[in-house]
Amino acid sequence: MSTADERRAGGRDGLTAAAGNGVPSPYAGSIPPPSGASTYAPVGPVTHESPARRLTVLSGPSGVGKSTVVAEIRRAHPEVWLSVSVTTRPPRPGEVDGVQYFFVDDAGFDRLVAEGQLLEWAEFAGNRYGTPRKPVEERLAMGVPTLLEIDLQGARQVRGAMPESRLVFLAPPSWDELVRRLTGRGTEPPEVIERRLEAARVELAAEKEFDLTLVNTSVQEVCAELVGLMAH
């Protein structure tokens, strides 16, 4: 999903590179708005001046830096459209409908699922999150570079719903570095940390399901690689 929400993981063809330096990987529908809220901005009629593009999906284990990469792309590459998720979670202070998320109630989310308006969806901590299909398809048809940040479960669903999508796995420089990031603050109980590490092992094992791996040695270099991929 486009923002760093709570459920953000995970190549298929053996294409693996550290961003910018070629170092091998260290691992061998439209949404009905809630009352009084805005919906996503219309994009106007679809034209054929630009060729349709492939959706680029960014995934990887928790703690690898996906949200940091997306934030840098948002800052430095406004030409890239970042998909915005829909959620049943209530807005937090400062969150704006249509910016961080589209906020809907359970009935609205049920309707989106029933009508096939979501590319993928999942439940996390009692709330549901999903990727609206129609805005993604519209941008791709217009030739707009389109990026979706999502977790492993979501990436698999997108592969099934849109097989032509390009799935990119973001890997850490090493297992030790990922452990450092996941345990960094040292404020969580040991059992919570162990659950995170076990989840990371599962996510790293899914790397082979992806088309391409980028090793996050530099946020700027990863962004450059991703933007370059979306240009084709």
Coordinates of N, CA and C in Angstrom, one line a residue:
M1 N 0.8 -1.2 0.0 CA 0.0 0.0 0.0 C 0.9 1.2 0.0
S2 N 0.3 2.3 -0.4 CA 1.1 3.4 -0.6 C 1.7 4.0 0.6
T3 N 1.0 4.1 1.7 CA 1.6 4.6 2.9 C 2.1 3.5 3.7
A4 N 2.9 3.8 4.7 CA 3.4 2.7 5.6 C 2.4 2.2 6.6
D5 N 1.4 1.5 6.1 CA 0.4 1.1 7.1 C 0.9 -0.1 7.9
E6 N 0.0 -0.6 8.7 CA 0.4 -1.6 9.7 C 0.6 -3.0 9.2
R7 N 0.2 -3.2 7.9 CA 0.3 -4.6 7.4 C 1.3 -4.7 6.3
R8 N 2.1 -3.7 6.0 CA 3.1 -3.8 5.0 C 4.0 -5.0 5.3
A9 N 5.1 -8.6 2.6 CA 6.4 -8.4 2.6 C 6.9 -9.4 1.7
G10 N 7.2 -9.6 1.5 CA 7.7 -10.7 1.0 C 8.8 -10.9 2.1
G11 N 14.1 -13.3 -7.1 CA 13.0 -13.1 -8.0 C 12.9 -14.3 -8.7
R12 N 11.7 -14.2 -9.1 CA 11.3 -15.4 -9.8 C 12.3 -15.8 -10.9
D13 N 12.9 -14.9 -11.6 CA 13.8 -15.2 -12.7 C 15.2 -15.1 -12.2
G14 N 15.5 -15.0 -10.9 CA 16.8 -15.0 -10.4 C 17.6 -13.7 -10.7
L15 N 16.8 -12.6 -10.9 CA 17.4 -11.3 -11.1 C 17.6 -10.6 -9.8
T16 N 18.8 -10.5 -9.4 CA 19.1 -9.9 -8.1 C 20.2 -8.9 -8.1
A17 N 20.0 -7.8 -7.5 CA 21.1 -6.8 -7.5 C 20.9 -5.9 -6.3
A18 N 22.1 -5.4 -5.8 CA 22.0 -4.3 -4.8 C 21.8 -3.1 -5.6
A19 N 20.9 -2.2 -5.1 CA 20.6 -1.0 -5.9 C 21.9 -0.2 -6.2
G20 N 22.1 0.0 -7.4 CA 23.2 0.8 -7.9 C 24.6 0.2 -8.0
N21 N 24.8 -1.0 -7.4 CA 26.1 -1.5 -7.5 C 26.3 -3.0 -7.9
G22 N 25.2 -3.7 -8.2 CA 25.2 -5.0 -8.7 C 25.7 -6.1 -7.7
V23 N 25.7 -5.8 -6.4 CA 26.1 -6.7 -5.4 C 25.1 -7.8 -5.3
P24 N 25.4 -9.1 -5.3 CA 24.4 -10.2 -5.2 C 23.6 -10.1 -3.9
S25 N 22.4 -10.6 -4.0 CA 21.6 -10.6 -2.8 C 22.2 -11.5 -1.7
P26 N 22.0 -11.2 -0.5 CA 22.6 -12.0 0.6 C 21.8 -13.2 0.8
Y27 N 20.7 -13.4 0.1 CA 19.8 -14.5 0.2 C 19.6 -15.2 -1.1
A28 N 20.3 -16.6 -1.1 CA 20.2 -17.4 -2.3 C 19.0 -18.2 -2.0
G29 N -11.8 -0.5 -8.7 CA -13.1 0.1 -8.6 C -13.3 1.4 -7.9
S30 N -13.9 2.1 -8.1 CA -14.1 3.4 -7.3 C -14.6 3.0 -5.9
I31 N -14.3 3.9 -5.0 CA -14.6 3.6 -3.6 C -15.7 4.6 -3.1
P32 N -16.8 4.0 -2.6 CA -17.8 4.9 -2.0 C -17.3 5.6 -0.8
P33 N -17.2 7.0 -0.8 CA -16.7 7.7 0.4 C -17.6 7.6 1.5
P34 N -17.0 7.6 2.8 CA -17.9 7.7 3.9 C -18.5 9.1 4.0
S35 N -19.6 9.1 4.7 CA -20.4 10.4 4.7 C -19.5 11.5 5.2
G36 N -19.5 12.6 4.4 CA -18.8 13.8 4.7 C -17.3 13.7 4.3
A37 N -16.8 12.6 3.7 CA -15.4 12.5 3.4 C -15.2 12.6 1.9
S38 N -14.0 12.9 1.5 CA -13.7 13.1 0.1 C -13.4 11.7 -0.5
T39 N -13.5 11.6 -1.8 CA -13.1 10.4 -2.5 C -11.8 10.7 -3.2
Y40 N -11.2 9.7 -3.9 CA -10.0 10.0 -4.6 C -10.2 10.9 -5.7
A41 N -9.1 11.6 -6.1 CA -9.3 12.7 -7.1 C -9.5 12.0 -8.5
P42 N -10.4 12.5 -9.3 CA -10.6 11.9 -10.6 C -9.4 12.2 -11.5
V43 N -9.1 11.3 -12.4 CA -8.0 11.4 -13.2 C -8.4 11.8 -14.6
G44 N -9.7 12.0 -14.9 CA -10.1 12.4 -16.2 C -10.2 11.3 -17.2
P45 N -10.5 11.5 -18.4 CA -10.7 10.4 -19.4 C -9.3 9.8 -19.7
V46 N -9.4 8.5 -19.9 CA -8.2 7.7 -20.2 C -7.8 8.0 -21.7
T47 N -6.6 8.3 -21.9 CA -6.1 8.5 -23.3 C -5.1 7.5 -23.6
H48 N -4.7 7.5 -24.9 CA -3.8 6.5 -25.4 C -2.5 7.1 -25.9
E49 N -2.2 8.3 -25.4 CA -1.0 9.0 -25.9 C 0.2 8.4 -25.3
S50 N 0.1 7.7 -24.2 CA 1.2 7.0 -23.6 C 0.9 5.5 -23.5
P51 N 1.8 4.6 -23.7 CA 1.5 3.2 -23.7 C 1.2 2.8 -22.2
A52 N 0.3 1.8 -22.1 CA 0.0 1.3 -20.8 C 1.2 0.7 -20.2
R53 N 1.3 0.9 -18.8 CA 2.5 0.4 -18.1 C 2.1 -0.8 -17.2
R54 N 3.2 -1.5 -16.7 CA 3.0 -2.5 -15.8 C 3.0 -2.0 -14.4
L55 N 2.1 -2.5 -13.5 CA 2.1 -2.1 -12.1 C 3.4 -2.7 -11.5
T56 N 4.1 -1.8 -10.7 CA 5.2 -2.2 -10.0 C 4.8 -2.4 -8.5
V57 N 5.1 -3.6 -7.9 CA 4.7 -3.9 -6.6 C 6.0 -4.0 -5.8
L58 N 6.1 -3.3 -4.7 CA 7.3 -3.3 -3.8 C 6.9 -4.0 -2.5
S59 N 7.7 -5.1 -2.2 CA 7.4 -5.8 -1.0 C 8.7 -6.2 -0.3
G60 N 8.7 -6.8 0.8 CA 9.9 -7.2 1.6 C 9.5 -7.4 3.0
P61 N 10.5 -7.9 3.8 CA 10.2 -8.1 5.2 C 10.0 -6.8 6.0
S62 N 9.3 -6.9 7.1 CA 9.2 -5.8 8.0 C 10.6 -5.3 8.5
G63 N 10.8 -4.0 8.5 CA 12.0 -3.5 9.0 C 13.1 -3.3 7.9
V64 N 12.7 -3.6 6.6 CA 13.7 -3.5 5.6 C 13.8 -2.1 5.0
G65 N 12.8 -1.3 5.3 CA 12.9 0.1 4.8 C 11.9 0.5 3.7
K66 N 10.9 -0.3 3.5 CA 9.9 -0.1 2.4 C 9.3 1.3 2.5
S67 N 8.8 1.7 3.7 CA 8.2 2.9 3.9 C 9.1 4.1 3.7
T68 N 10.4 3.9 4.0 CA 11.4 5.0 3.8 C 11.6 5.2 2.3
V69 N 11.7 4.1 1.6 CA 11.8 4.2 0.1 C 10.6 4.9 -0.5
V70 N 9.5 4.5 -0.1 CA 8.2 5.1 -0.7 C 8.2 6.6 -0.3
A71 N 8.5 7.0 0.9 CA 8.5 8.4 1.3 C 9.5 9.2 0.4
E72 N 10.7 8.6 0.1 CA 11.7 9.3 -0.7 C 11.2 9.4 -2.2
I73 N 10.5 8.4 -2.7 CA 9.9 8.5 -4.0 C 8.8 9.5 -4.1
R74 N 8.0 9.6 -3.0 CA 7.0 10.6 -3.0 C 7.6 12.0 -3.0
R75 N 8.7 12.2 -2.3 CA 9.4 13.5 -2.2 C 10.1 13.9 -3.5
A76 N 10.9 12.9 -4.1 CA 11.8 13.2 -5.2 C 11.2 12.9 -6.5
H77 N 10.1 12.1 -6.6 CA 9.6 11.7 -7.9 C 8.1 11.8 -7.9
P78 N 7.6 13.1 -8.0 CA 6.1 13.3 -8.0 C 5.4 12.7 -9.2
E79 N 6.2 12.4 -10.2 CA 5.6 11.8 -11.4 C 5.1 10.3 -11.2
V80 N 5.6 9.7 -10.1 CA 5.2 8.4 -9.8 C 3.9 8.4 -9.0
W81 N 2.9 7.7 -9.4 CA 1.7 7.6 -8.6 C 1.7 6.5 -7.6
L82 N 1.5 6.8 -6.4 CA 1.5 5.8 -5.3 C 0.1 5.4 -4.9
S83 N -0.2 4.1 -5.0 CA -1.6 3.7 -4.7 C -1.9 3.9 -3.2
V84 N -3.1 4.3 -3.0 CA -3.6 4.6 -1.6 C -4.6 3.5 -1.2
S85 N -4.4 3.0 -0.1 CA -5.2 1.8 0.4 C -6.5 2.3 1.0
V86 N -7.5 1.4 1.0 CA -8.7 1.6 1.7 C -8.7 0.8 3.0
T87 N -9.2 1.3 4.1 CA -9.2 0.6 5.4 C -10.5 0.8 6.2
T88 N -10.7 -0.1 7.0 CA -11.8 0.0 8.0 C -11.4 0.6 9.3
R89 N -10.1 0.9 9.4 CA -9.5 1.5 10.6 C -10.0 2.9 10.7
P90 N -10.4 3.4 11.9 CA -10.7 4.8 12.1 C -9.5 5.7 11.8
P91 N -9.8 6.9 11.3 CA -8.7 7.8 11.0 C -8.0 8.2 12.3
R92 N -6.7 8.4 12.3 CA -5.9 8.9 13.4 C -5.8 10.4 13.3
P93 N -5.5 11.1 14.3 CA -5.3 12.6 14.2 C -4.3 13.0 13.1
G94 N -4.7 13.9 12.3 CA -3.9 14.4 11.2 C -4.0 13.6 9.9
E95 N -4.7 12.4 9.9 CA -4.9 11.7 8.7 C -6.0 12.3 7.9
V96 N -5.8 12.3 6.6 CA -6.8 12.9 5.7 C -7.3 11.8 4.7
D97 N -8.7 11.7 4.6 CA -9.2 10.7 3.8 C -8.8 10.9 2.3
G98 N -8.3 9.9 1.7 CA -7.8 9.9 0.3 C -6.3 10.3 0.2
V99 N -5.7 10.6 1.4 CA -4.2 10.9 1.3 C -3.5 9.7 2.0
Q100 N -3.7 9.5 3.3 CA -3.0 8.3 3.9 C -3.8 7.0 3.5
Y101 N -5.1 7.1 3.6 CA -6.0 6.0 3.3 C -7.3 6.6 2.8
F102 N -8.2 5.7 2.2 CA -9.6 5.9 2.1 C -10.2 5.2 3.3
F103 N -11.0 5.9 4.0 CA -11.6 5.3 5.2 C -13.1 4.9 5.0
V104 N -13.4 3.6 5.2 CA -14.8 3.1 5.0 C -15.2 2.3 6.2
D105 N -16.5 2.1 6.3 CA -16.9 1.2 7.4 C -16.9 -0.2 6.9
D106 N -17.3 -1.2 7.8 CA -17.3 -2.6 7.4 C -18.2 -2.9 6.3
A107 N -19.4 -2.3 6.3 CA -20.3 -2.5 5.2 C -19.8 -2.0 3.9
G108 N -19.1 -0.9 3.9 CA -18.5 -0.4 2.7 C -17.4 -1.3 2.1
F109 N -16.6 -1.8 3.1 CA -15.5 -2.7 2.7 C -16.1 -4.0 2.1
D110 N -17.1 -4.5 2.8 CA -17.8 -5.7 2.3 C -18.3 -5.5 0.8
R111 N -18.8 -4.4 0.6 CA -19.3 -4.1 -0.8 C -18.2 -4.1 -1.8
L112 N -17.0 -3.5 -1.4 CA -15.9 -3.4 -2.3 C -15.4 -4.8 -2.7
V113 N -15.4 -5.7 -1.7 CA -14.9 -7.1 -1.9 C -15.9 -7.8 -2.8
A114 N -17.2 -7.7 -2.5 CA -18.2 -8.4 -3.2 C -18.3 -8.0 -4.7
E115 N -18.0 -6.7 -4.9 CA -18.0 -6.2 -6.3 C -16.7 -6.3 -7.0
G116 N -15.7 -6.9 -6.4 CA -14.4 -7.2 -7.1 C -13.7 -5.9 -7.3
Q117 N -13.9 -4.9 -6.4 CA -13.2 -3.6 -6.6 C -11.8 -3.5 -5.9
L118 N -11.4 -4.6 -5.3 CA -10.1 -4.6 -4.7 C -9.1 -5.5 -5.4
L119 N -7.9 -5.1 -5.7 CA -6.9 -6.0 -6.2 C -6.5 -7.0 -5.2
E120 N -6.4 -6.6 -3.9 CA -6.1 -7.5 -2.8 C -6.6 -6.9 -1.5
W121 N -6.7 -7.7 -0.5 CA -7.1 -7.2 0.8 C -6.6 -8.2 1.9
A122 N -6.5 -7.7 3.1 CA -6.1 -8.5 4.2 C -6.6 -7.9 5.5
E123 N -6.6 -8.7 6.5 CA -7.0 -8.2 7.9 C -5.8 -8.2 8.8
F124 N -5.7 -7.1 9.5 CA -4.6 -7.0 10.5 C -5.1 -6.3 11.7
A125 N -4.9 -6.9 12.9 CA -5.2 -6.3 14.2 C -6.7 -5.9 14.2
G126 N -7.6 -6.7 13.6 CA -9.0 -6.4 13.7 C -9.5 -5.4 12.6
N127 N -8.6 -4.9 11.8 CA -9.0 -3.9 10.7 C -8.7 -4.5 9.4
R128 N -9.4 -4.1 8.4 CA -9.1 -4.6 7.0 C -8.5 -3.5 6.2
Y129 N -7.6 -3.9 5.3 CA -6.9 -3.0 4.4 C -7.0 -3.6 3.0
G130 N -7.1 -2.8 2.0 CA -7.2 -3.3 0.6 C -6.7 -2.3 -0.4
T131 N -6.4 -2.7 -1.6 CA -5.9 -1.9 -2.7 C -7.1 -1.7 -3.7
P132 N -7.6 -0.5 -3.9 CA -8.6 -0.2 -4.9 C -8.1 -0.5 -6.3
R133 N -8.9 -1.3 -7.1 CA -8.5 -1.7 -8.4 C -8.6 -0.6 -9.4
K134 N -9.7 0.1 -9.4 CA -10.0 1.1 -10.5 C -9.0 2.2 -10.6
P135 N -8.6 2.9 -9.6 CA -7.5 3.9 -9.7 C -6.2 3.4 -10.3
V136 N -5.8 2.1 -9.9 CA -4.6 1.6 -10.4 C -4.7 1.3 -11.9
E137 N -5.8 0.7 -12.3 CA -6.0 0.4 -13.7 C -6.1 1.7 -14.6
E138 N -6.7 2.7 -14.0 CA -6.8 4.0 -14.8 C -5.4 4.6 -15.0
R139 N -4.6 4.7 -13.9 CA -3.2 5.2 -14.1 C -2.4 4.4 -15.0
L140 N -2.5 3.1 -14.9 CA -1.7 2.3 -15.8 C -2.1 2.5 -17.3
A141 N -3.4 2.6 -17.5 CA -3.9 2.8 -18.9 C -3.4 4.2 -19.5
M142 N -3.2 5.1 -18.6 CA -2.8 6.5 -19.0 C -1.3 6.5 -19.2
G143 N -0.6 5.4 -18.8 CA 0.9 5.5 -19.0 C 1.6 6.1 -17.8
V144 N 0.9 6.2 -16.6 CA 1.5 6.8 -15.4 C 2.3 5.8 -14.7
P145 N 3.5 6.0 -14.3 CA 4.3 5.1 -13.5 C 3.6 4.9 -12.1
T146 N 3.3 3.6 -11.8 CA 2.4 3.3 -10.7 C 3.1 2.3 -9.8
L147 N 3.1 2.7 -8.5 CA 3.8 1.9 -7.5 C 2.9 1.5 -6.3
L148 N 2.9 0.2 -6.0 CA 2.1 -0.3 -4.8 C 3.1 -0.9 -3.8
E149 N 3.1 -0.4 -2.6 CA 3.8 -1.0 -1.5 C 2.9 -1.9 -0.7
I150 N 3.3 -3.2 -0.5 CA 2.4 -4.1 0.1 C 3.1 -5.2 0.8
D151 N 2.4 -6.0 1.6 CA 3.1 -7.1 2.3 C 3.1 -8.4 1.4
L152 N 3.6 -9.4 1.9 CA 3.8 -10.7 1.1 C 2.4 -11.2 0.7
Q153 N 1.5 -11.3 1.6 CA 0.2 -11.8 1.3 C -0.5 -11.0 0.2
G154 N -0.4 -9.7 0.3 CA -1.0 -8.8 -0.7 C -0.3 -9.0 -2.1
A155 N 1.0 -9.1 -2.1 CA 1.8 -9.2 -3.3 C 1.3 -10.5 -4.0
R156 N 1.1 -11.6 -3.3 CA 0.6 -12.8 -3.9 C -0.7 -12.6 -4.5
Q157 N -1.6 -11.9 -3.9 CA -2.9 -11.7 -4.4 C -2.9 -10.8 -5.7
V158 N -2.0 -9.8 -5.7 CA -1.9 -9.0 -6.9 C -1.3 -9.8 -8.0
R159 N -0.4 -10.7 -7.8 CA 0.1 -11.6 -8.8 C -1.0 -12.4 -9.5
G160 N -2.0 -12.8 -8.6 CA -3.1 -13.6 -9.2 C -4.1 -12.7 -9.9
A161 N -4.3 -11.5 -9.4 CA -5.3 -10.6 -10.0 C -4.8 -9.9 -11.2
M162 N -3.4 -9.6 -11.3 CA -2.8 -8.9 -12.3 C -1.5 -9.5 -12.6
P163 N -1.5 -10.6 -13.3 CA -0.3 -11.4 -13.5 C 0.9 -10.7 -14.2
E164 N 0.5 -9.6 -15.0 CA 1.6 -8.9 -15.7 C 2.4 -7.9 -14.8
S165 N 1.9 -7.8 -13.5 CA 2.6 -6.9 -12.6 C 4.1 -7.3 -12.4
R166 N 4.9 -6.3 -12.1 CA 6.3 -6.6 -11.8 C 6.5 -6.5 -10.3
L167 N 6.9 -7.7 -9.7 CA 7.0 -7.8 -8.2 C 8.5 -7.6 -7.9
V168 N 8.7 -6.6 -7.0 CA 10.1 -6.3 -6.6 C 10.3 -6.6 -5.1
F169 N 11.3 -7.3 -4.8 CA 11.5 -7.7 -3.4 C 12.6 -6.8 -2.9
L170 N 12.4 -6.1 -1.8 CA 13.4 -5.3 -1.1 C 14.0 -6.1 0.0
A171 N 15.3 -6.3 -0.1 CA 16.0 -7.2 0.8 C 17.0 -6.3 1.7
P172 N 17.3 -6.7 2.9 CA 18.3 -6.0 3.7 C 19.7 -6.4 3.3
P173 N 20.7 -5.6 3.6 CA 22.1 -5.9 3.3 C 22.5 -7.3 3.9
S174 N 22.0 -7.6 5.0 CA 22.3 -8.9 5.7 C 21.3 -9.2 6.7
W175 N 21.3 -10.4 7.2 CA 20.3 -10.8 8.3 C 20.6 -10.1 9.5
D176 N 21.9 -9.9 9.9 CA 22.3 -9.2 11.1 C 21.8 -7.7 11.1
E177 N 21.8 -7.1 9.9 CA 21.3 -5.7 9.8 C 19.8 -5.7 10.0
L178 N 19.1 -6.7 9.5 CA 17.6 -6.7 9.7 C 17.3 -7.0 11.1
V179 N 18.0 -7.9 11.8 CA 17.8 -8.1 13.2 C 18.0 -6.8 14.0
R180 N 19.1 -6.1 13.6 CA 19.4 -4.8 14.3 C 18.2 -3.8 14.2
R181 N 17.6 -3.7 13.0 CA 16.5 -2.8 12.7 C 15.3 -3.3 13.5
L182 N 15.0 -4.6 13.5 CA 13.8 -5.1 14.1 C 13.9 -5.0 15.7
T183 N 15.1 -5.0 16.2 CA 15.2 -5.0 17.7 C 15.7 -3.7 18.2
G184 N 15.9 -2.7 17.3 CA 16.6 -1.5 17.5 C 16.3 -0.8 18.8
R185 N 15.0 -0.5 19.1 CA 14.7 0.3 20.3 C 14.9 -0.5 21.6
G186 N 14.7 -1.8 21.5 CA 14.8 -2.7 22.7 C 13.7 -2.4 23.7
T187 N 12.6 -1.9 23.3 CA 11.5 -1.6 24.2 C 10.5 -2.7 24.2
E188 N 10.5 -3.7 23.3 CA 9.5 -4.7 23.2 C 9.9 -5.9 24.0
P189 N 9.0 -6.7 24.5 CA 9.3 -8.0 25.2 C 10.0 -8.9 24.3
P190 N 10.8 -9.8 24.8 CA 11.5 -10.8 24.0 C 10.6 -11.6 23.1
E191 N 9.4 -12.0 23.6 CA 8.5 -12.8 22.8 C 8.0 -12.1 21.6
V192 N 7.8 -10.8 21.7 CA 7.4 -9.9 20.6 C 8.5 -9.9 19.5
I193 N 9.7 -9.7 20.0 CA 10.9 -9.6 19.1 C 11.0 -10.9 18.3
E194 N 10.9 -12.0 19.1 CA 11.0 -13.4 18.4 C 10.0 -13.6 17.4
R195 N 8.7 -13.1 17.6 CA 7.7 -13.3 16.6 C 8.0 -12.5 15.4
R196 N 8.6 -11.3 15.6 CA 9.0 -10.4 14.4 C 10.1 -11.1 13.6
L197 N 11.1 -11.7 14.3 CA 12.2 -12.4 13.6 C 11.7 -13.6 12.9
E198 N 10.8 -14.3 13.5 CA 10.2 -15.5 12.8 C 9.5 -15.1 11.5
A199 N 8.7 -14.0 11.7 CA 7.9 -13.5 10.5 C 8.9 -13.1 9.4
A200 N 10.0 -12.5 9.8 CA 11.0 -12.0 8.8 C 11.6 -13.2 8.1
R201 N 11.9 -14.3 8.8 CA 12.4 -15.5 8.2 C 11.5 -16.0 7.1
V202 N 10.2 -16.0 7.4 CA 9.2 -16.5 6.4 C 9.2 -15.6 5.2
E203 N 9.2 -14.3 5.5 CA 9.1 -13.3 4.4 C 10.4 -13.4 3.5
L204 N 11.5 -13.5 4.1 CA 12.8 -13.7 3.3 C 12.8 -14.9 2.4
A205 N 12.1 -16.0 2.9 CA 12.1 -17.2 2.2 C 11.2 -17.1 0.9
A206 N 10.4 -16.0 0.9 CA 9.5 -15.9 -0.3 C 10.2 -15.1 -1.4
E207 N 11.4 -14.7 -1.2 CA 12.1 -13.9 -2.2 C 12.0 -14.5 -3.6
K208 N 12.1 -15.8 -3.7 CA 12.1 -16.5 -5.0 C 10.8 -16.3 -5.8
E209 N 9.8 -15.8 -5.2 CA 8.5 -15.6 -5.8 C 8.5 -14.3 -6.6
F210 N 9.5 -13.5 -6.4 CA 9.5 -12.2 -7.0 C 10.3 -12.1 -8.3
D211 N 10.0 -11.1 -9.1 CA 10.7 -11.0 -10.4 C 12.1 -10.4 -10.3
L212 N 12.3 -9.6 -9.2 CA 13.6 -8.8 -9.1 C 13.8 -8.5 -7.6
T213 N 15.0 -8.6 -7.2 CA 15.4 -8.2 -5.8 C 16.3 -7.0 -5.9
L214 N 16.0 -6.0 -5.0 CA 16.9 -4.9 -4.8 C 17.4 -5.0 -3.3
V215 N 18.7 -4.8 -3.1 CA 19.2 -4.8 -1.7 C 19.3 -3.4 -1.2
N216 N 18.7 -3.1 -0.1 CA 18.6 -1.8 0.4 C 19.8 -1.3 1.1
T217 N 20.9 -1.0 0.3 CA 22.1 -0.5 0.8 C 22.1 1.1 0.8
S218 N 21.2 1.6 0.0 CA 21.0 3.1 -0.1 C 19.6 3.4 -0.6
V219 N 18.9 4.2 0.2 CA 17.5 4.5 -0.1 C 17.5 5.3 -1.5
Q220 N 18.4 6.2 -1.7 CA 18.4 7.0 -3.0 C 18.6 6.0 -4.2
E221 N 19.5 5.1 -4.0 CA 19.8 4.2 -5.1 C 18.7 3.2 -5.4
V222 N 18.0 2.7 -4.3 CA 16.8 1.9 -4.5 C 15.8 2.7 -5.3
C223 N 15.6 3.9 -4.9 CA 14.6 4.8 -5.6 C 14.9 4.9 -7.0
A224 N 16.2 5.2 -7.3 CA 16.6 5.4 -8.7 C 16.3 4.1 -9.5
E225 N 16.6 2.9 -8.9 CA 16.4 1.7 -9.6 C 14.9 1.5 -9.9
L226 N 14.0 1.7 -8.9 CA 12.6 1.6 -9.0 C 12.0 2.5 -10.1
V227 N 12.4 3.8 -10.0 CA 11.9 4.7 -11.0 C 12.4 4.3 -12.4
G228 N 13.6 3.8 -12.5 CA 14.1 3.3 -13.8 C 13.3 2.2 -14.3
L229 N 12.9 1.2 -13.5 CA 12.1 0.1 -13.9 C 10.7 0.6 -14.4
M230 N 10.1 1.5 -13.7 CA 8.8 2.0 -14.0 C 8.8 2.8 -15.3
A231 N 10.0 3.2 -15.8 CA 10.0 4.0 -17.0 C 9.8 3.1 -18.2
H232 N 9.9 1.8 -18.1 CA 9.8 0.8 -19.2 C 8.5 0.0 -19.1

